[in-house]
Amino acid sequence: MESLEQLRVGWIGLGSMGLAMATNIQKHIQQHPDAYPPLKYWNRTLSRGKPLEELGATACATVADLVQTCNVIFISVSDDTALITLAAIIQSSGPLSQKVIIDTTTVHPSTTTTISTSFAQKNASYISAPVFGATPVAIAGQLLVAVAGPPQAITRVTPLLKGVLARRVLHVGDEASQAMLLKTTSNFITAGLMTLLSEAHVLAESSGLPSSTLESLIEENFGAYALGVSRRLTSGSYLPAVGQAPASGLELGIKDVGHGVAIARERGVELKIGEMYLEAAEGARGYAEERGRRADSSAVYGVLRQRARLGFESEVVRRRDGVEEEGKELEDALRK
């Protein structure tokens, strides 16, 4: 087995989360120039990697170029289809013996099992490493990472995870799908919390209770995580300004919770809260698409507001987007 000093790291996939994580990897490499060569990266749109290039990372023209020159390869893509396609490309890019594949993508556990098996047949080590936290947490290097796969491979790459991408690494076991099952369960919990807190804020607003008062209770009685979710609602982040990216996209929320609901159905279990989230999330997706906007996974709040006749967009959102000012200008014009 090669020593840590011999690791040659590559990164495939530079979405919001992928770019944030890859940036932290390259910053770590910069701090240890004798231990690692610069990070190599590939993305379908290579220009996404410009911030990495400015930090000293090297772009690869093709996936094959990256695979042939790296022995530790991180993956961060959007969904099962993208991962299956990419895995096939990697496996056709040359010998994979002794290489370590670290996959941060959230997919169905059965997809993880299939891909893990296919890499094992190529004598490569596949680690399922889903991450917990939205883009701002990834930028700060404070994600939680769950890892499952060959123990020796996990030991080999842990220095690239703990204190670099993540505040903590959870070891789930040898079977890659177990990490993904944990991630799927976590997504269900988060979706349920989003739904519950959305209802709580709707109740408060409908009853005349200030949202700041409710949020103080949430902070003191339910902790930092619940507070973070609540602030995505009260700050207006559930519906970002036009042209702005969400902290965690609604499409990903629908996909991730959908995996949990599908797994439950396969086992004859009913997840009513998950189904409630999906129903509201589909409504939020329709609202955003009609207006050419991107919504956060917490946009179920807008749908629950609509059902309570409060309007999808909160006063904070309307004020931020200038809707109220436009309305006042129109009223003034009509009075003249």
mmCIF file of C-alpha atoms in Angstrom, residues 41-42 56 78 81 94 99 121-122 124 151 153 155 174 185 189 204 225 271-273 311 314:
data_model
loop_
_atom_site.group_PDB
_atom_site.id
_atom_site.type_symbol
_atom_site.label_atom_id
_atom_site.label_comp_id
_atom_site.label_asym_id
_atom_site.label_seq_id
_atom_site.Cartn_x
_atom_site.Cartn_y
_atom_site.Cartn_z
ATOM 1 C CA TYR A 41 -10.109 18.147 -11.539
ATOM 2 C CA TRP A 42 -12.622 17.500 -14.275
ATOM 3 C CA GLY A 56 -3.004 25.948 -8.088
ATOM 4 C CA SER A 78 -26.117 15.102 -9.011
ATOM 5 C CA THR A 81 -28.060 8.411 -13.598
ATOM 6 C CA GLY A 94 -7.572 2.380 -17.882
ATOM 7 C CA LYS A 99 -7.046 3.170 -6.779
ATOM 8 C CA GLN A 121 -14.218 -6.276 -9.950
ATOM 9 C CA LYS A 122 -11.629 -3.800 -11.255
ATOM 10 C CA ALA A 124 -10.378 -0.661 -6.980
ATOM 11 C CA PRO A 151 -11.343 -0.351 6.039
ATOM 12 C CA ALA A 153 -8.883 2.369 2.002
ATOM 13 C CA THR A 155 -7.808 4.721 6.769
ATOM 14 C CA ASP A 174 -17.594 -2.264 5.334
ATOM 15 C CA THR A 185 -32.577 8.313 6.741
ATOM 16 C CA ILE A 189 -35.363 13.529 9.265
ATOM 17 C CA ALA A 204 -47.287 31.633 14.608
ATOM 18 C CA TYR A 225 -29.716 22.309 13.877
ATOM 19 C CA LEU A 271 -43.453 7.137 5.649
ATOM 20 C CA LYS A 272 -46.278 9.641 5.869
ATOM 21 C CA ILE A 273 -44.072 12.583 6.809
ATOM 22 C CA GLY A 311 -48.970 33.743 0.240
ATOM 23 C CA SER A 314 -43.104 35.960 2.999
#
